[in-house]
XYZ file of N, CA, C and O in Angstrom:
320
model
N -19.553 5.695 12.397
C -19.369 5.706 13.830
C -19.620 7.135 14.328
O -19.085 8.087 13.776
N -20.448 7.260 15.343
C -20.665 8.562 15.965
C -21.209 8.391 17.377
O -21.711 7.338 17.749
N -21.015 9.469 18.178
C -21.512 9.466 19.536
C -20.732 8.558 20.474
O -21.235 8.218 21.548
N -19.549 8.143 20.092
C -18.774 7.217 20.901
C -17.543 7.923 21.509
O -16.833 8.615 20.802
N -17.316 7.743 22.799
C -16.173 8.394 23.472
C -15.544 7.440 24.481
O -16.169 6.497 24.947
N -14.278 7.717 24.780
C -13.534 6.975 25.799
C -13.544 5.466 25.521
O -13.658 4.668 26.434
N -13.439 5.125 24.237
C -13.430 3.715 23.861
C -12.261 3.471 22.922
O -11.696 4.393 22.347
N -11.870 2.216 22.794
C -10.772 1.893 21.872
C -11.059 0.580 21.176
O -11.827 -0.256 21.667
N -10.444 0.446 20.010
C -10.580 -0.753 19.191
C -12.030 -1.082 18.887
O -12.467 -2.213 19.002
N -12.798 -0.043 18.526
C -14.172 -0.239 18.095
C -14.238 0.020 16.597
O -13.514 0.866 16.102
N -15.074 -0.694 15.893
C -15.134 -0.548 14.443
C -16.516 -0.677 13.890
O -17.458 -0.741 14.650
N -16.681 -0.817 12.578
C -17.908 -0.509 11.804
C -19.242 -0.540 12.543
O -19.493 -1.408 13.370
N -20.047 0.394 12.159
C -21.448 0.499 12.627
C -21.562 0.633 14.136
O -22.429 0.030 14.767
N -20.709 1.450 14.722
C -20.727 1.716 16.154
C -21.408 3.041 16.436
O -21.106 4.027 15.789
N -22.344 3.047 17.355
C -23.013 4.281 17.738
C -23.203 4.334 19.245
O -23.645 3.324 19.849
N -22.891 5.451 19.866
C -23.113 5.687 21.287
C -22.466 4.594 22.162
O -23.127 3.970 22.992
N -21.201 4.392 21.966
C -20.435 3.439 22.739
C -19.512 4.205 23.670
O -18.694 4.990 23.239
N -19.651 3.991 24.969
C -18.904 4.715 25.995
C -18.081 3.770 26.819
O -18.569 2.732 27.262
N -16.802 4.145 27.058
C -15.919 3.366 27.941
C -15.892 1.885 27.575
O -15.985 1.023 28.443
N -15.747 1.569 26.314
C -15.763 0.175 25.877
C -14.528 -0.158 25.041
O -13.818 0.739 24.598
N -14.295 -1.436 24.833
C -13.114 -1.901 24.142
C -13.464 -3.124 23.284
O -14.238 -3.991 23.701
N -12.913 -3.157 22.076
C -13.024 -4.309 21.156
C -14.460 -4.716 20.855
O -14.809 -5.886 20.921
N -15.287 -3.761 20.511
C -16.696 -4.031 20.149
C -16.918 -3.660 18.692
O -16.287 -2.760 18.166
N -17.836 -4.357 18.053
C -18.163 -4.064 16.646
C -19.649 -4.170 16.380
O -20.365 -4.927 17.073
N -20.098 -3.434 15.398
C -21.486 -3.481 14.928
C -22.501 -3.439 16.076
O -23.422 -4.243 16.111
N -22.311 -2.514 16.991
C -23.171 -2.413 18.166
C -23.557 -0.972 18.421
O -22.961 -0.053 17.862
N -24.544 -0.760 19.306
C -24.892 0.591 19.684
C -25.376 0.621 21.121
O -25.810 -0.391 21.663
N -25.228 1.778 21.734
C -25.643 1.990 23.127
C -24.982 0.988 24.077
O -25.659 0.177 24.705
N -23.657 1.082 24.162
C -22.899 0.219 25.094
C -22.219 1.105 26.119
O -21.785 2.205 25.813
N -22.066 0.611 27.330
C -21.351 1.313 28.380
C -20.471 0.322 29.118
O -20.994 -0.631 29.710
N -19.153 0.532 29.079
C -18.239 -0.330 29.819
C -18.201 -1.762 29.349
O -18.043 -2.677 30.154
N -18.322 -1.989 28.057
C -18.380 -3.354 27.517
C -17.066 -3.737 26.822
O -16.337 -2.863 26.359
N -16.820 -5.019 26.774
C -15.615 -5.542 26.127
C -16.013 -6.716 25.222
O -16.694 -7.643 25.642
N -15.556 -6.640 23.953
C -15.699 -7.754 23.044
C -17.078 -8.082 22.555
O -17.326 -9.221 22.155
N -17.993 -7.140 22.551
C -19.359 -7.432 22.077
C -19.464 -7.214 20.581
O -18.795 -6.360 19.988
N -20.370 -7.964 19.959
C -20.626 -7.836 18.539
C -22.133 -7.956 18.298
O -22.815 -8.835 18.843
N -22.651 -7.006 17.535
C -24.104 -6.984 17.178
C -24.982 -6.937 18.439
O -25.966 -7.686 18.531
N -24.657 -6.064 19.378
C -25.461 -5.951 20.600
C -25.955 -4.511 20.766
O -25.416 -3.589 20.193
N -26.980 -4.345 21.563
C -27.546 -3.037 21.865
C -27.938 -2.977 23.334
O -28.356 -3.971 23.916
N -27.834 -1.785 23.903
C -28.274 -1.490 25.267
C -27.629 -2.435 26.308
O -28.332 -3.096 27.056
N -26.314 -2.437 26.340
C -25.588 -3.276 27.287
C -24.726 -2.406 28.216
O -24.155 -1.411 27.788
N -24.653 -2.800 29.469
C -23.806 -2.181 30.462
C -22.963 -3.290 31.063
O -23.524 -4.268 31.589
N -21.632 -3.151 31.011
C -20.719 -4.164 31.517
C -21.073 -5.542 30.994
O -21.117 -6.536 31.720
N -21.351 -5.587 29.671
C -21.667 -6.818 28.914
C -22.993 -7.459 29.294
O -23.262 -8.601 28.915
N -23.828 -6.794 30.050
C -25.152 -7.330 30.392
C -26.220 -6.540 29.634
O -26.204 -5.310 29.648
N -27.109 -7.224 28.954
C -28.139 -6.562 28.148
C -29.298 -6.082 29.007
O -29.699 -6.753 29.955
N -29.782 -4.859 28.675
C -30.903 -4.228 29.385
C -31.946 -3.811 28.373
O -31.671 -3.708 27.176
N -33.148 -3.514 28.827
C -34.130 -2.883 27.958
C -33.674 -1.432 27.708
O -32.829 -0.914 28.471
N -34.220 -0.817 26.704
C -33.844 0.568 26.403
C -34.069 1.479 27.608
O -33.223 2.287 27.946
N -35.199 1.329 28.252
C -35.523 2.195 29.375
C -34.582 1.954 30.556
O -34.109 2.916 31.195
N -34.320 0.695 30.881
C -33.395 0.369 31.981
C -31.986 0.882 31.661
O -31.326 1.409 32.558
N -31.578 0.705 30.422
C -30.253 1.148 30.001
C -30.091 2.658 30.197
O -29.152 3.118 30.813
N -31.061 3.415 29.681
C -30.965 4.868 29.767
C -30.960 5.357 31.219
O -30.196 6.248 31.583
N -31.798 4.750 32.064
C -31.847 5.151 33.465
C -30.541 4.775 34.199
O -29.992 5.598 34.924
N -30.048 3.586 33.987
C -28.835 3.128 34.659
C -27.608 3.901 34.208
O -26.804 4.302 35.046
N -27.466 4.136 32.916
C -26.314 4.906 32.420
C -26.378 6.327 32.965
O -25.345 6.883 33.369
N -27.555 6.929 33.014
C -27.672 8.277 33.569
C -27.217 8.291 35.030
O -26.505 9.217 35.449
N -27.587 7.279 35.813
C -27.148 7.187 37.208
C -25.649 7.013 37.312
O -24.973 7.620 38.159
N -25.060 6.155 36.461
C -23.615 5.937 36.482
C -22.873 7.227 36.111
O -21.904 7.601 36.790
N -23.334 7.895 35.093
C -22.668 9.142 34.664
C -22.793 10.218 35.730
O -21.825 10.938 36.003
N -23.941 10.317 36.400
C -24.088 11.269 37.478
C -23.088 10.990 38.582
O -22.417 11.881 39.093
N -22.948 9.722 38.929
C -21.983 9.327 39.952
C -20.561 9.655 39.502
O -19.739 10.152 40.289
N -20.234 9.399 38.242
C -18.895 9.687 37.727
C -18.590 11.176 37.765
O -17.467 11.594 38.050
N -19.586 12.017 37.484
C -19.401 13.451 37.545
C -19.126 13.906 38.984
O -18.223 14.665 39.252
N -19.892 13.351 39.918
C -19.736 13.686 41.333
C -18.353 13.292 41.874
O -17.807 13.983 42.732
N -17.816 12.167 41.403
C -16.542 11.693 41.905
C -15.353 12.164 41.073
O -14.199 11.842 41.391
N -15.621 12.894 39.979
C -14.544 13.420 39.133
C -13.990 12.407 38.150
O -12.953 12.650 37.537
N -14.667 11.304 37.966
C -14.169 10.269 37.024
C -14.632 10.524 35.588
O -13.999 10.026 34.671
N -15.675 11.253 35.392
C -16.220 11.489 34.047
C -15.167 12.221 33.206
O -14.569 13.195 33.649
N -14.933 11.723 32.023
C -13.990 12.357 31.127
C -12.591 11.765 31.212
O -11.714 12.125 30.430
N -12.380 10.867 32.113
C -11.099 10.191 32.278
C -11.069 8.927 31.425
O -12.069 8.235 31.290
N -9.912 8.621 30.873
C -9.756 7.392 30.100
C -9.430 6.261 31.085
O -9.308 6.469 32.282
N -9.309 5.043 30.585
C -8.997 3.914 31.451
C -7.752 4.190 32.281
O -6.793 4.804 31.807
N -7.724 3.738 33.502
C -6.577 3.931 34.395
C -5.372 3.202 33.802
O -5.483 2.102 33.279
N -4.158 3.819 33.873
C -2.966 3.200 33.276
C -2.690 1.803 33.840
O -2.082 0.969 33.140
N -3.128 1.465 35.028
C -2.891 0.127 35.568
C -3.632 -0.944 34.797
O -3.295 -2.122 34.891
N -4.639 -0.544 34.004
C -5.398 -1.482 33.209
C -4.778 -1.731 31.831
O -5.280 -2.560 31.061
N -3.753 -0.999 31.502
C -3.119 -1.088 30.180
C -2.383 -2.411 30.016
O -1.645 -2.843 30.926
N -2.551 -3.060 28.867
C -1.797 -4.311 28.611
C -0.333 -4.032 28.234
O 0.458 -4.969 28.074
N 0.037 -2.780 28.076
C 1.404 -2.412 27.653
C 2.196 -1.782 28.739
O 1.691 -1.005 29.516
């Protein structure tokens, strides 16, 4: 596992997974939940590599501008 941040409950063969939960054996995910053996997905929707890279860059730029980048899930989303 490498290149993954702000995610939880992710396991084997995970690469570049951002803001995701309960995913396995996947790479290049952003904001996904419960995916297995997937690549280039945003909010559980699959994209081409080029579309994924462009869209994630736009989302991250927006998050930086609004001060959301680097924040973990909001406590109101916690199941506990």
